[in-house]
Amino acid sequence: MSRIAQDVERLVPRAPEWPLVRGVLVGIVIGAAAAGLVILGRTLAERRQPRQQGPTPPPPAAPGQDGAAGSPL
């Protein structure tokens, strides 16, 4: 190794970047897992809601639409 390379290595220590990258990756994984759990919870809650309420009744007929008897023709 040349003298200049030794001086540069001594003056500028190599900072380990892996802990930072590892921390970012762990944060992404934890965030994705939390978002997945929230979405899964909402989906399951939406699917359970109709079962608890029972079948929905048909909508009321519009006024003036009594079938053939209410037809102006």
Coordinates of C-alpha atoms in Angstrom, one line a residue:
M1 CA 0.0 0.0 0.0
S2 CA 1.3 3.4 -0.8
R3 CA 2.0 6.0 1.9
I4 CA -0.9 8.2 0.6
A5 CA -3.4 5.4 0.8
Q6 CA -2.3 4.6 4.3
D7 CA -2.7 8.2 5.4
V8 CA -6.1 8.5 3.8
E9 CA -7.2 5.2 5.4
R10 CA -5.9 6.5 8.8
L11 CA -7.6 9.9 8.5
V12 CA -10.9 8.7 7.0
P13 CA -12.0 5.6 8.9
R14 CA -14.3 3.4 7.1
A15 CA -17.7 3.8 8.7
P16 CA -19.7 0.6 8.7
E17 CA -22.8 1.3 6.6
W18 CA -24.4 -2.1 7.2
P19 CA -26.1 -1.3 10.5
L20 CA -27.8 1.7 8.8
V21 CA -28.9 -0.4 5.8
R22 CA -30.0 -3.2 8.1
G23 CA -32.0 -0.7 10.2
V24 CA -33.7 0.7 7.2
L25 CA -34.6 -2.7 5.9
V26 CA -35.9 -3.8 9.3
G27 CA -38.0 -0.6 9.4
I28 CA -39.5 -1.3 6.0
V29 CA -40.3 -4.9 6.9
I30 CA -42.0 -3.9 10.2
G31 CA -43.9 -1.1 8.5
A32 CA -45.1 -3.4 5.8
A33 CA -46.2 -6.0 8.3
A34 CA -48.1 -3.4 10.3
A35 CA -49.8 -2.1 7.2
G36 CA -50.7 -5.7 6.2
L37 CA -52.2 -6.3 9.6
V38 CA -54.3 -3.1 9.4
I39 CA -55.6 -4.0 5.9
L40 CA -56.3 -7.6 7.0
G41 CA -58.2 -6.4 10.1
R42 CA -60.4 -4.0 8.0
T43 CA -61.1 -6.7 5.5
L44 CA -62.2 -9.2 8.1
A45 CA -64.3 -6.6 9.9
E46 CA -66.1 -5.7 6.6
R47 CA -66.8 -9.4 6.0
R48 CA -68.1 -10.0 9.5
Q49 CA -70.4 -7.0 9.4
P50 CA -73.1 -8.3 7.0
R51 CA -73.3 -11.6 8.8
Q52 CA -74.0 -9.9 12.1
Q53 CA -76.7 -7.6 10.6
G54 CA -78.4 -10.4 8.7
P55 CA -79.8 -10.1 5.2
T56 CA -80.6 -6.6 3.9
P57 CA -84.3 -5.9 3.0
P58 CA -85.1 -5.0 -0.5
P59 CA -85.2 -1.2 -1.2
P60 CA -88.7 0.3 -1.2
A61 CA -90.4 0.8 -4.5
A62 CA -90.3 4.3 -6.0
P63 CA -93.5 6.3 -5.6
G64 CA -96.0 5.9 -8.4
Q65 CA -94.5 2.6 -9.6
D66 CA -97.2 0.1 -8.5
G67 CA -96.7 -2.2 -11.5
A68 CA -99.1 -2.3 -14.4
A69 CA -101.9 -0.6 -12.4
G70 CA -99.9 2.5 -11.9
S71 CA -98.9 2.9 -15.5
P72 CA -100.2 6.0 -17.2
L73 CA -100.6 4.1 -20.5

